[in-house]
Coordinates of C-alpha atoms in Angstrom, one line a residue:
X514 CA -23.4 -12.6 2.7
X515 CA -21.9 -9.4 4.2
X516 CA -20.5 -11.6 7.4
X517 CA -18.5 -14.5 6.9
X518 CA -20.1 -17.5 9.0
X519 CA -17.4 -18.7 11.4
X520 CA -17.8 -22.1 9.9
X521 CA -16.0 -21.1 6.8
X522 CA -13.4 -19.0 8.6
X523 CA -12.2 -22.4 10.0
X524 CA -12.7 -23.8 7.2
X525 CA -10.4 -21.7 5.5
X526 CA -7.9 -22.4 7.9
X527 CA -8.2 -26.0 7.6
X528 CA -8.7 -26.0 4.2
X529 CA -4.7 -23.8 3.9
X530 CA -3.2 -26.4 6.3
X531 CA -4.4 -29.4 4.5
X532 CA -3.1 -28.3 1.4
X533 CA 0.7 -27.6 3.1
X534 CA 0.1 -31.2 4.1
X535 CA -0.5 -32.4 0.6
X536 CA 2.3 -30.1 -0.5
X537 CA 4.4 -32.1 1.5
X538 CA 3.0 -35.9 0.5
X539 CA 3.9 -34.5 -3.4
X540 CA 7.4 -33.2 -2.4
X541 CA 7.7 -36.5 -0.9
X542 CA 6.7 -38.8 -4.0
X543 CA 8.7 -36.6 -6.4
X544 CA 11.9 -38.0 -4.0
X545 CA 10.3 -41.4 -4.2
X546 CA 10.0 -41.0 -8.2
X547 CA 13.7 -40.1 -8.2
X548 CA 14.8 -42.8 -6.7
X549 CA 12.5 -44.8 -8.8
X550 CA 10.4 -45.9 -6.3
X551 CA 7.3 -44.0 -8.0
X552 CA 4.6 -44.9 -10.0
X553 CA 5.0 -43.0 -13.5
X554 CA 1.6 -41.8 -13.7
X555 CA 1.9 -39.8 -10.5
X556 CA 3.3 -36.8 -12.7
X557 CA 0.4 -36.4 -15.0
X558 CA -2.0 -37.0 -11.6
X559 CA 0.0 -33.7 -9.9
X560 CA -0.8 -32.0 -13.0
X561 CA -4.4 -32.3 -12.7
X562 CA -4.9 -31.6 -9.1
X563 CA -3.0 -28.3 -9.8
X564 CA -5.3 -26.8 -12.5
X565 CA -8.0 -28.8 -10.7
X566 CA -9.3 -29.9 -13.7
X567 CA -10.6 -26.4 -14.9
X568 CA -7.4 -25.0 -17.1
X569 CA -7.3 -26.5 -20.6
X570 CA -4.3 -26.4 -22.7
X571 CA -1.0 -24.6 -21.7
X572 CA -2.2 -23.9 -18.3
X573 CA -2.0 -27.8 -17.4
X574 CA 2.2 -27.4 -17.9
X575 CA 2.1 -25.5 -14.7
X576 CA 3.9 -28.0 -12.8
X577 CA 6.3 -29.6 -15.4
X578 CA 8.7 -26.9 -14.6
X579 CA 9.3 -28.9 -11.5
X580 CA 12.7 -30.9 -11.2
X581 CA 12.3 -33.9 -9.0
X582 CA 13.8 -33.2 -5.8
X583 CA 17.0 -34.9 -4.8
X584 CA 18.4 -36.5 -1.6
X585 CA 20.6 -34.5 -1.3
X586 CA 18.3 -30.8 -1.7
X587 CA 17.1 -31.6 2.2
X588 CA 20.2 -30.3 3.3
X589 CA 20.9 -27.1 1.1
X590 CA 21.3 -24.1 2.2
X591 CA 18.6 -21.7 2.8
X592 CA 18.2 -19.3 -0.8
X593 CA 19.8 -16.0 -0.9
X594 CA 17.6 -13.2 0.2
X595 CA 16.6 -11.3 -3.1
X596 CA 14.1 -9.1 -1.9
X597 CA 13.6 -5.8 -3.9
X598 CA 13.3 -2.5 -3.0
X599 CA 13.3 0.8 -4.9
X600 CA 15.5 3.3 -3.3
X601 CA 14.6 6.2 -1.1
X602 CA 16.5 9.2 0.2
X603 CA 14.7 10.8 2.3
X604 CA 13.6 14.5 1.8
X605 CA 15.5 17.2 2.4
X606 CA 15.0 20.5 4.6
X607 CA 14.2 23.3 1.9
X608 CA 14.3 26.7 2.7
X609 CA 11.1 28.3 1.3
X610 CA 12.8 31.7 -0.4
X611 CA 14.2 29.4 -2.9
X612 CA 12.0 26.2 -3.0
X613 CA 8.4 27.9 -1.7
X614 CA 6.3 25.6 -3.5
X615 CA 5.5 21.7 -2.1
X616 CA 3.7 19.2 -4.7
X617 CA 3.0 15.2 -4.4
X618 CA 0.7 12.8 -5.2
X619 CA -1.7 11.1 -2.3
X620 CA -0.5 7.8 -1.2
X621 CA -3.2 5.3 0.5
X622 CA -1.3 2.1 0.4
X623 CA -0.1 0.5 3.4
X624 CA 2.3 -2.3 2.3
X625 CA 5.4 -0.9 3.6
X626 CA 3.8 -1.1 7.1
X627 CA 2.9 -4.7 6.9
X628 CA 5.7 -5.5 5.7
X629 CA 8.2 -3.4 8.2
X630 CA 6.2 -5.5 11.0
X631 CA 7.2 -8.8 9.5
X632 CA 10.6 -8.0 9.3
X633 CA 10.6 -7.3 13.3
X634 CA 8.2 -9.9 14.3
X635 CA 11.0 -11.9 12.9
X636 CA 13.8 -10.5 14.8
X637 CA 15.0 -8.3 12.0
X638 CA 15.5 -4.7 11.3
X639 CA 13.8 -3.9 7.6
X640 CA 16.0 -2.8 5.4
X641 CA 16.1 0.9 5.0
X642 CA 14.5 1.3 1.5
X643 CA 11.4 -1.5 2.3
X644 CA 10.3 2.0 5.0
X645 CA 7.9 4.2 3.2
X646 CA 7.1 6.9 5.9
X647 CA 3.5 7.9 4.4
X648 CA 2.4 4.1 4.3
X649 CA 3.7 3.6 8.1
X650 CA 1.5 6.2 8.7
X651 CA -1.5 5.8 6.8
X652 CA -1.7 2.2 8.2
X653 CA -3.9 3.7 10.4
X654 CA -7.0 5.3 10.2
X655 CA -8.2 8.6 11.9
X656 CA -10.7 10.9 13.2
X657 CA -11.0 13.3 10.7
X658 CA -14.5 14.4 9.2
X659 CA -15.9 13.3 6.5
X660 CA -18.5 14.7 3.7
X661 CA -21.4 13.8 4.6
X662 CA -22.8 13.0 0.9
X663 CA -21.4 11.2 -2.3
X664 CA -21.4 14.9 -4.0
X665 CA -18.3 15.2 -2.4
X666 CA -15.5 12.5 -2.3
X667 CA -13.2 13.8 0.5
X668 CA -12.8 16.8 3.0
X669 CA -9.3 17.9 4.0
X670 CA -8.5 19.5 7.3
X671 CA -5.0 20.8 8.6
X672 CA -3.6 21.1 12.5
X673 CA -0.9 22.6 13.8
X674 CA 1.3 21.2 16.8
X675 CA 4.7 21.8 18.3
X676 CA 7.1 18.7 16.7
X677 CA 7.7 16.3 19.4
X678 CA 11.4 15.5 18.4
X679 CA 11.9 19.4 17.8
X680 CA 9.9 21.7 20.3
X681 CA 12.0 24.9 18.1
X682 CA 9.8 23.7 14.8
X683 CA 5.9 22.9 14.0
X684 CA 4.2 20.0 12.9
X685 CA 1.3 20.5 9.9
X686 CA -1.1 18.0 9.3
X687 CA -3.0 17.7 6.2
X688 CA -5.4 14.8 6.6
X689 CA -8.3 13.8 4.2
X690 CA -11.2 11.8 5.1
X691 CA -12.9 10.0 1.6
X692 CA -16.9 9.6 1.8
X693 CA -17.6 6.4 3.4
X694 CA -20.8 5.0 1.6
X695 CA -23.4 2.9 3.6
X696 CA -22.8 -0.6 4.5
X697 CA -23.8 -2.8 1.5
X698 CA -24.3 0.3 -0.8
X699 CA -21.0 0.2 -3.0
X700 CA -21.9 -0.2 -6.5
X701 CA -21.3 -3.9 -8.2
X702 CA -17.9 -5.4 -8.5
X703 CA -16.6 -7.4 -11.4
X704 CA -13.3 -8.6 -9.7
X705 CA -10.4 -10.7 -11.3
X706 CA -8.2 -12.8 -9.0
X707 CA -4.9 -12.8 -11.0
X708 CA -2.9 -15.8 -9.0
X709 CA 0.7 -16.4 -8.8
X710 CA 1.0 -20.7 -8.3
X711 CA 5.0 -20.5 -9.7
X712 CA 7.2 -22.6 -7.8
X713 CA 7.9 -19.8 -5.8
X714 CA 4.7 -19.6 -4.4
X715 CA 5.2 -23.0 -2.9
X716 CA 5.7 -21.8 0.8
X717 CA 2.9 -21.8 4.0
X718 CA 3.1 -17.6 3.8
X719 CA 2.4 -17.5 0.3
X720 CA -0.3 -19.3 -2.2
X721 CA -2.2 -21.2 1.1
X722 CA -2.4 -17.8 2.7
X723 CA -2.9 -16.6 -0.2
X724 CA -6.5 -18.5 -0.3
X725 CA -7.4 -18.3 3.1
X726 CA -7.4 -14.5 2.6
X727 CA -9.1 -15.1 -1.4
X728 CA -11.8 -17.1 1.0
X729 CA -12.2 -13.9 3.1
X730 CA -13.3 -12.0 0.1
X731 CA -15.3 -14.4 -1.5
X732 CA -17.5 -14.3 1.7
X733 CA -18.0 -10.2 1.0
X734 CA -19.2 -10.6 -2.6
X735 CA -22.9 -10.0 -3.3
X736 CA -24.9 -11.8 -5.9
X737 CA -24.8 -9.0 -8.5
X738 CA -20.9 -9.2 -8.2
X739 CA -18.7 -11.4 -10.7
X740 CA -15.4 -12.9 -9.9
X741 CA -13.0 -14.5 -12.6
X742 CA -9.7 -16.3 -11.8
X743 CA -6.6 -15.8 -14.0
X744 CA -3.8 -17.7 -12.8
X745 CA -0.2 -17.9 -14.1
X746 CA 3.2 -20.0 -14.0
X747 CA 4.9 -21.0 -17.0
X748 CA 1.8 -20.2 -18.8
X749 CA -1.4 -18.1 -18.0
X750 CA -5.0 -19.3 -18.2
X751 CA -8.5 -18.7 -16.9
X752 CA -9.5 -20.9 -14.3
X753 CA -12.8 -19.5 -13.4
X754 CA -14.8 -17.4 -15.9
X755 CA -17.1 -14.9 -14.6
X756 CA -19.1 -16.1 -11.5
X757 CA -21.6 -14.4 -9.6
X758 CA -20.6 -13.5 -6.0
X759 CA -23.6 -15.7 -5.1
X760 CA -21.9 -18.8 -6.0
X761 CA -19.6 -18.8 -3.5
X762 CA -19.0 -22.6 -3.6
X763 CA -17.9 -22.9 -6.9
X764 CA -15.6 -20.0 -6.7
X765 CA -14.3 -21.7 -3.0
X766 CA -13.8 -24.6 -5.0
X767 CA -11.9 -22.9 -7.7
X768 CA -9.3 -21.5 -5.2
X769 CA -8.8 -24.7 -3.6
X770 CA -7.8 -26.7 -6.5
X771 CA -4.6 -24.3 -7.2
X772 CA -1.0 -25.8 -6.8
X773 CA 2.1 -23.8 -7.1
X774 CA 4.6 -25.2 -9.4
X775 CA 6.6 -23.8 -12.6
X776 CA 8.5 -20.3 -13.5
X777 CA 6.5 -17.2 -13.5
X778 CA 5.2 -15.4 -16.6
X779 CA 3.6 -12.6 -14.9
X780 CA 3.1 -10.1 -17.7
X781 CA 1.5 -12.6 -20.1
X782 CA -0.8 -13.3 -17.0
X783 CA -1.4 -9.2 -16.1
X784 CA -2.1 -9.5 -20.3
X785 CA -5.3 -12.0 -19.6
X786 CA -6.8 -10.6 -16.9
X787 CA -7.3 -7.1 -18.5
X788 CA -8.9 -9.2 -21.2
X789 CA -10.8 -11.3 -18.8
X790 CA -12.1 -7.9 -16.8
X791 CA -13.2 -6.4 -20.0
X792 CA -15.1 -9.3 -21.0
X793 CA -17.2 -9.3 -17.8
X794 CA -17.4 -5.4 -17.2
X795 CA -20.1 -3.5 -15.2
X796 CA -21.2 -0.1 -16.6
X797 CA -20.8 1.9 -13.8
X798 CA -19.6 -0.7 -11.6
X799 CA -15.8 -1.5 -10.2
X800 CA -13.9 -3.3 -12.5
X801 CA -10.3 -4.3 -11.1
X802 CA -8.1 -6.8 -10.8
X803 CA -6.1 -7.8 -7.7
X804 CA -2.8 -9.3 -8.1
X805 CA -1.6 -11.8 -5.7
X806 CA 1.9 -12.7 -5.9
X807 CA 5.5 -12.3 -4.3
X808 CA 6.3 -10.7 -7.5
X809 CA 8.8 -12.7 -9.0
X810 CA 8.2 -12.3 -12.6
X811 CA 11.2 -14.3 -14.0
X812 CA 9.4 -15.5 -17.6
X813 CA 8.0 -13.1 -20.0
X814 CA 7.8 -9.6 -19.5
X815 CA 10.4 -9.1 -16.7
X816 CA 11.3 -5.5 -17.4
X817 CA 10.0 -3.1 -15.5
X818 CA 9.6 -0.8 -17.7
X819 CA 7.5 -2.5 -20.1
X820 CA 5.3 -4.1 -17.1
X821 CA 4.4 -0.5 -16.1
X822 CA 3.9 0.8 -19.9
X823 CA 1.6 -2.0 -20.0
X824 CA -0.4 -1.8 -17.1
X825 CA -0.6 2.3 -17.8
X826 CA -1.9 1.9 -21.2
X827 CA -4.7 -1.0 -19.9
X828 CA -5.8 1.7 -17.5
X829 CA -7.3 3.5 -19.6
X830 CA -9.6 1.1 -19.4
X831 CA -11.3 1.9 -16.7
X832 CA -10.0 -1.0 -15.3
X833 CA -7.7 -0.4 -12.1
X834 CA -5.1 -2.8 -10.9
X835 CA -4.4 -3.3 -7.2
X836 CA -1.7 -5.9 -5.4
X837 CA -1.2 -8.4 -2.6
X838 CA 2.3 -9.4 -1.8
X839 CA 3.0 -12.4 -0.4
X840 CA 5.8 -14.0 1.1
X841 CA 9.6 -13.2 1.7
X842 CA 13.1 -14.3 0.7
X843 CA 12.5 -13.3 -2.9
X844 CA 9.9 -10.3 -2.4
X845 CA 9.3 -7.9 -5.0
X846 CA 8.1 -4.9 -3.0
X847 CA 9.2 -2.4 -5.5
X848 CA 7.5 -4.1 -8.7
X849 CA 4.2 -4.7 -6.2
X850 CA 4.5 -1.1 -5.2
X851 CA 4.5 0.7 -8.4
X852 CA 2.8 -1.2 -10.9
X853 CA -0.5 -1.0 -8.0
X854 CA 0.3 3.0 -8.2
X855 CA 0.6 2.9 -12.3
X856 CA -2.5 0.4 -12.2
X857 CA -4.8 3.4 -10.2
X858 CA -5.2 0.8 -7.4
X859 CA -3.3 0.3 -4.0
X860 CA -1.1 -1.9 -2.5
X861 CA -0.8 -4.3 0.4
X862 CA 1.3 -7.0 2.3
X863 CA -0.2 -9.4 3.5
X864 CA 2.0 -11.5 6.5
X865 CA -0.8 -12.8 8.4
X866 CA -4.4 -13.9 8.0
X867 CA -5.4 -11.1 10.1
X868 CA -3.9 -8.7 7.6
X869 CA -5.4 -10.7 5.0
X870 CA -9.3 -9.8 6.8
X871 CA -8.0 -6.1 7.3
X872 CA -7.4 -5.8 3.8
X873 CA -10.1 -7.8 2.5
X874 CA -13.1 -7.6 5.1
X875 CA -12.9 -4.9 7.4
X876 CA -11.4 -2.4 4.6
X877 CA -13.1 -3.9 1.6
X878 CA -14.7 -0.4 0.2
X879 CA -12.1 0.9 0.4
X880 CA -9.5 -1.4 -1.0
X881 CA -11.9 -2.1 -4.5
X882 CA -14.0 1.8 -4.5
X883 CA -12.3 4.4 -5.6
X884 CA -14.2 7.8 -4.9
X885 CA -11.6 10.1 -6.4
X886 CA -8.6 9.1 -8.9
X887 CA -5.3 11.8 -9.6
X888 CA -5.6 13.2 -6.4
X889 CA -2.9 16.1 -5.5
X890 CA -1.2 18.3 -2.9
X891 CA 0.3 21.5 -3.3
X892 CA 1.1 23.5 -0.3
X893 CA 2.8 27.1 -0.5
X894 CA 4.4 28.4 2.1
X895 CA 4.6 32.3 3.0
X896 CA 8.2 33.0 3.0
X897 CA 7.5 36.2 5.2
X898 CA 6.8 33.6 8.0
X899 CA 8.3 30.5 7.3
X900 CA 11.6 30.0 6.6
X901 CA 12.1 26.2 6.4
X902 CA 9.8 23.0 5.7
X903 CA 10.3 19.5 4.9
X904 CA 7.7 16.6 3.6
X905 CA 8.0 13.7 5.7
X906 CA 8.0 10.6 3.5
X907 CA 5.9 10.8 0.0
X908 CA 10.0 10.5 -1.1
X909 CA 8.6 8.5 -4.7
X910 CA 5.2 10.8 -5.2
X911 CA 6.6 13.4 -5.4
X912 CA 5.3 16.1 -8.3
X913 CA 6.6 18.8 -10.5
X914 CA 5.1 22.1 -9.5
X915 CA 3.7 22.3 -13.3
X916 CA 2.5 18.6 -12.8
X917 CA -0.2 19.9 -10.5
X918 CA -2.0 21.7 -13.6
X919 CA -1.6 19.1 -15.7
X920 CA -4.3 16.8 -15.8
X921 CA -2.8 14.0 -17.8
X922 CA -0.1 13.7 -14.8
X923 CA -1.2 10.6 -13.2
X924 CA -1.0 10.7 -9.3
X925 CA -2.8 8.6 -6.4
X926 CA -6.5 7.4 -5.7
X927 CA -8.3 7.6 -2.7
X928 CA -10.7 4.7 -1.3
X929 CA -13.9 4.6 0.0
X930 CA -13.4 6.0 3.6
X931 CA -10.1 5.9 3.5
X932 CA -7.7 8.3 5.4
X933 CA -4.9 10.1 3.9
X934 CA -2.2 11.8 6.0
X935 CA 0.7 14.0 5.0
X936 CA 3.3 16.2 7.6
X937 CA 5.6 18.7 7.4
X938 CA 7.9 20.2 9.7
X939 CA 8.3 23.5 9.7
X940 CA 10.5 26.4 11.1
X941 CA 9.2 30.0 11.5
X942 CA 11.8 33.1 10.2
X943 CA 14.1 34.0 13.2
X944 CA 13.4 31.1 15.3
X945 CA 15.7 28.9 16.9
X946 CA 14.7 25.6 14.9
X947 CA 16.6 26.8 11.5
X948 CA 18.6 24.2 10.2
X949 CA 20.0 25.8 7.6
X950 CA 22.6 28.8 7.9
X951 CA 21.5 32.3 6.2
X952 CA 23.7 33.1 3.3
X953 CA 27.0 35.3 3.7
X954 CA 26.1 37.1 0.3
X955 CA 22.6 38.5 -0.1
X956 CA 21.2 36.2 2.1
X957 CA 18.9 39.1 3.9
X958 CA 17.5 40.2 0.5
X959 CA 16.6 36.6 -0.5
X960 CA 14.4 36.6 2.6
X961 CA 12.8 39.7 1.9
X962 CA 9.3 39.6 0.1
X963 CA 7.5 42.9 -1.6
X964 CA 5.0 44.5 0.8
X965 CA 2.3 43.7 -0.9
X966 CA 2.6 40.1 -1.2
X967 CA 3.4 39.5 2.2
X968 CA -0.2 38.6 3.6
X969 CA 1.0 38.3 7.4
X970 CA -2.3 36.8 7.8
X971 CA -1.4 33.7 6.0
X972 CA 1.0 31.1 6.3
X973 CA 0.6 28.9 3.9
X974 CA -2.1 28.3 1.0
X975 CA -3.2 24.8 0.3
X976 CA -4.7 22.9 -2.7
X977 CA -6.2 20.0 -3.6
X978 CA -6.7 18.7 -7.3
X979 CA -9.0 15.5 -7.7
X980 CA -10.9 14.0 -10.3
X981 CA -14.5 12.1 -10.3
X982 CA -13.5 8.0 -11.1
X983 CA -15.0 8.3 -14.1
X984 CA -13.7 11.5 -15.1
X985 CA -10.7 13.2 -17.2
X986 CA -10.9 16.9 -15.9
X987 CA -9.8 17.8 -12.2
X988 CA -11.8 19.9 -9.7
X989 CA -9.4 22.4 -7.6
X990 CA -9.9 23.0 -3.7
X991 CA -8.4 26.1 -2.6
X992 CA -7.9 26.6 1.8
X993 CA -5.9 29.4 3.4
X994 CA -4.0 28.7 6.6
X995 CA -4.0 31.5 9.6
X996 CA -0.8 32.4 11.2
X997 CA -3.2 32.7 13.8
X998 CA -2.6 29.0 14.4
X999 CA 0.9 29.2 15.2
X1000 CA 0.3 30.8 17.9
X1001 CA -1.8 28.6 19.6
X1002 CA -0.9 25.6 18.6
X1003 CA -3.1 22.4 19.4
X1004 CA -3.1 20.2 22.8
X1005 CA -1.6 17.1 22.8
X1006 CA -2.8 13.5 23.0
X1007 CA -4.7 12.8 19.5
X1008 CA -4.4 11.9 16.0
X1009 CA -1.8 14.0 15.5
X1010 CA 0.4 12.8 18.2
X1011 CA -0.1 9.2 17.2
X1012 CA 0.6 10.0 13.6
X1013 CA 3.8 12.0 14.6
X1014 CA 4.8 8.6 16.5
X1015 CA 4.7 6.4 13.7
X1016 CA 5.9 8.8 11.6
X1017 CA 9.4 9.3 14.0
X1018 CA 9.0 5.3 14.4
X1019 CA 9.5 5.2 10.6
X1020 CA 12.1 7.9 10.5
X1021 CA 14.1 6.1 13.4
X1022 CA 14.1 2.8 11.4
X1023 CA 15.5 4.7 8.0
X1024 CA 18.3 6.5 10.1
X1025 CA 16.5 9.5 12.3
X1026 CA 18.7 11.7 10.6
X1027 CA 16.0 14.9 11.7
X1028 CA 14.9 13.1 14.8
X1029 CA 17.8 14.7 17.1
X1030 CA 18.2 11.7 19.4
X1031 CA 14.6 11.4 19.8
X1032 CA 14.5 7.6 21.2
X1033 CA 12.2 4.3 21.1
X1034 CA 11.3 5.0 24.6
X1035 CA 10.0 8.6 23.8
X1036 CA 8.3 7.1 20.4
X1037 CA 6.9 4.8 22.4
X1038 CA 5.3 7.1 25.3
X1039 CA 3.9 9.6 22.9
X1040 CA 2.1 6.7 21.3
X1041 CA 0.9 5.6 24.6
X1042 CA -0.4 8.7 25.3
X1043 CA -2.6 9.8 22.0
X1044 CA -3.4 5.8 21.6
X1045 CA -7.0 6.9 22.0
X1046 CA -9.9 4.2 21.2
X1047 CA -7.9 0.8 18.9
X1048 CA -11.3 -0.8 18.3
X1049 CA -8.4 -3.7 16.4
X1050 CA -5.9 -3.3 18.5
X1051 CA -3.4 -1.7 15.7
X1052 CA -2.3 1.1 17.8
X1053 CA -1.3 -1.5 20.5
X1054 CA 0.5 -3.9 18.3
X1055 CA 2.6 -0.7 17.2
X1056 CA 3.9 0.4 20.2
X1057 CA 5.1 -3.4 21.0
X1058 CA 6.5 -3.2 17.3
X1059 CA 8.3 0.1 18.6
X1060 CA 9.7 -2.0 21.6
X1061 CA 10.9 -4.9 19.5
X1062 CA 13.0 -2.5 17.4
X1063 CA 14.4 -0.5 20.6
X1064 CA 15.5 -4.4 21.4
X1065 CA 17.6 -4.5 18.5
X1066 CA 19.3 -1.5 18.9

């Protein structure tokens, strides 16, 4: 059915506690067996309750990884944190007589936010590098309007405001709005649920979380859907071939019976689920696979290299990948992140069930649909009027001005209704928001442009590239911007202003190095004031997320 009965929402719930309790009664007859107090066949039993009976062959060594636990391991000390993240510097100011050209790729994934609020609902600042700008701000969803027919995926529009942190500069807004089908009218889904149930999953925020959220989706699927489940540890192996969506019991039942235990071979596990989505693919239906894991592959492929050579080469498929991360201590956020963007798919964090139904329920079109694939941004600014711009965030999309022509350059998909947003700050020619001194030589005739190109009418020209889902040549979408605008720019108290607040939120918590002393206080009033309607109360939880930071200052 389309809504989950409440009935199995508790259930769920239930269902994820009783299996921490039985977690617990194991870890407490593998002390028992070590201090031979144990039966011998309870081994062999744990074995089969983890591949619940349905995993033949290498699949039920899962959980002989496992040593038995020792007296003495209820006193160790708590693992080292090992969470990875790919380093980020953030973008510089770039003065547009020498740099007039901006390219990236689109970026719909909102990991970085989830994961940032976990860090602080725990009382700890995130560390720099785990703050992606873009995903902070494309967490949220906004008003912008939409086509209003599948012929085309997305509209872009553009606004103009002064910066709230800088009244000397301007604020541009590019957001795109992807066509938001009719309830119930996606096309068929042939999903694989690739599970991580290594020993690392073995904690209450990661595999039983990890299946109450599963449950959430199974409750979406239709009858003329099919789900598979590819789970992997020391060895990969299907434990559900495909299912229709209308057999939600037996897939329920599936998810239930899976026990973490064992190392983690990840890649020979992204391997069988390609294989296991081809089997069962839908002609003109979504085929993809969603990873669920903390993302420590420590068995197999480990490099990173060769996991994203193979998930790009699988691709071509027509099979996309997307991720769930899970957990913390040992979190892989910058293997989750990137293989998702190699993969064509998107990536989330999931700390909470509530996340989990965000992702799963509320957002599901637009987490498994994709309505345009390699979509792009280039935006050229008009050196006669402004002198200065900078991105903020899309640091690790960003393009080669060449790459926006080339249509084998992969770059990022866009969702079913989903909203992309991208600012720049920028500072007019003469004004007093410059941040960068003229030049002592020649600097005047670097700034000056031929008469004939200046187009005073015009400050900037933006495209778009995209390309249908199921297609390998890109469609171009050409908008001039009026200096007109500058002059008046927009009122406060909407999108634009909340997006500006999350986005100095996330520049605050990487340094606010361009912020000029703009505080938590003022972050949080500008918030308050463009909250506008939070049907889910996300725009609510973030300013209290703003306050918990200005706590740890």
């Amino acid at each position: 059915g389309d809504q989950m009965h409440p009935s199995r929402f508790a259930g769920a719930i239930v269902l994820a506690g009783a299996m921490l309790l039985f977690g617990c009664e194991q870890g407490d007859k593998q002390q028992y067996a070590a201090n031979g107090n144990q039966p011998e066949t309870a081994a062999p039993q744990q074995d089969q309750k983890a591949t619940g009976g349905l995993v033949p062959g290498p699949v039920e060594s899962f959980n002989q990884n496992i040593a038995p636990a020792s007296p003495q391991m209820a006193y160790a000390p708590p693992p080292e944190n090992t969470e990875k993240y790919l380093p980020i510097d953030d973008n510089p100011v770039k003065e547009v007589a020498e740099a007039p050209v901006s390219t990236f790729s689109v970026d719909v994934d909102s990991g970085s936010y989830a994961n940032v609020r976990r860090f602080l609902m725990e009382g700890q600042k995130p560390p720099k590098d785990a703050v992606r700008v873009e995903e902070m701000v494309n967490y949220f969803t906004y008003d912008y309007p939409g086509p209003e027919d599948a012929g085309v995926p997305f509209t872009a529009t553009t606004h103009i405001a002064r910066t709230p942190w800088n009244p000397d500069t301007y604020l541009l807004e590019i957001g795109i709005k992807g066509y938001q089908p009719q309830h119930g009218a996606r096309p068929p889904a042939n999903l694989v649920f690739l599970i991580d149930v290594s020993g690392s999953m073995d904690e209450p925020d990661k595999l039983p979380l990890l299946k109450s959220g599963m449950h959430l989706l199974v409750d979406q699927l239709r009858a003329d859907d099919r789900v598979s489940i590819v789970v992997y540890a020391g060895a990969a192996g299907v434990v559900l071939e495909p299912t229709s969506g209308a057999d939600k019991d037996k897939i329920d039942d599936a998810l239930e019976r899976l026990q973490a235990g064992g190392s983690t071979a990840g890649g020979e596990g992204i391997q069988l689920a390609y294989a296991m989505a081809k089997q069962a693919r839908i002609d003109g239906g979504i085929n993809r696979i969603i990873l669920a894991t903390d993302g420590d592959f420590n068995v197999g492929i480990t490099d990173l290299d060769q996991l994203k050579s193979m998930v790009e080469d699988s691709r071509k498929s027509g099979i996309a990948l997307s991720t769930l991360g899970f957990g913390e201590g040992n979190y892989n956020d910058a293997l989750m992140e990137q293989i998702a963007d190699i993969g064509n798919g998107n990536y989330g964090y999931v700390d909470s069930l509530k996340e989990a139904k965000r992702l799963l329920v509320d957002q599901l079109d637009a987490t498994i649909e994709t309505i345009a694939k390699d979509v792009k941004v280039q935006i050229e600014f008009n050196p006669a009027i402004v002198a200065e711009y900078r991105l903020i965030g899309y640091e690790n999309r960003a393009l080669k001005r060449e790459d926006f022509n080339n249509d084998r350059k992969d770059a990022g998909e866009i969702g079913a209704g989903h909203t992309v947003t991208a600012l720049y700050e920028i500072a007019l020619v003469g004004s007093k928001g410059l941040a960068v001194d003229p030049l002592r030589y020649g600097g005047g005739e670097a700034r000056q442009v031929p008469a004939s190109d200046v187009k005073p009418e015009e400050f900037a020209f933006l495209r778009l590239r995209y390309k249908a889902p199921d297609g390998d040549v890109s469609k171009l979408i050409e908008t001039p911007l009026a200096t007109a605008r500058l002059e008046k720019p927009e009122s406060t108290g909407g999108d634009l202003d909340f997006a500006a607040a999350v986005a100095a939120f996330g520049q605050k918590l990487r340094g606010g190095d361009y912020l000029k002393g703009y505080s938590y206080d003022q972050i949080a009033e500008l918030a308050k004031a463009s909250r506008g309607f939070d049907g889910d109360g996300t725009r609510a939880e973030f300013i209290d997320l703003v306050d918990l930071a200005k706590s740890m200052n």
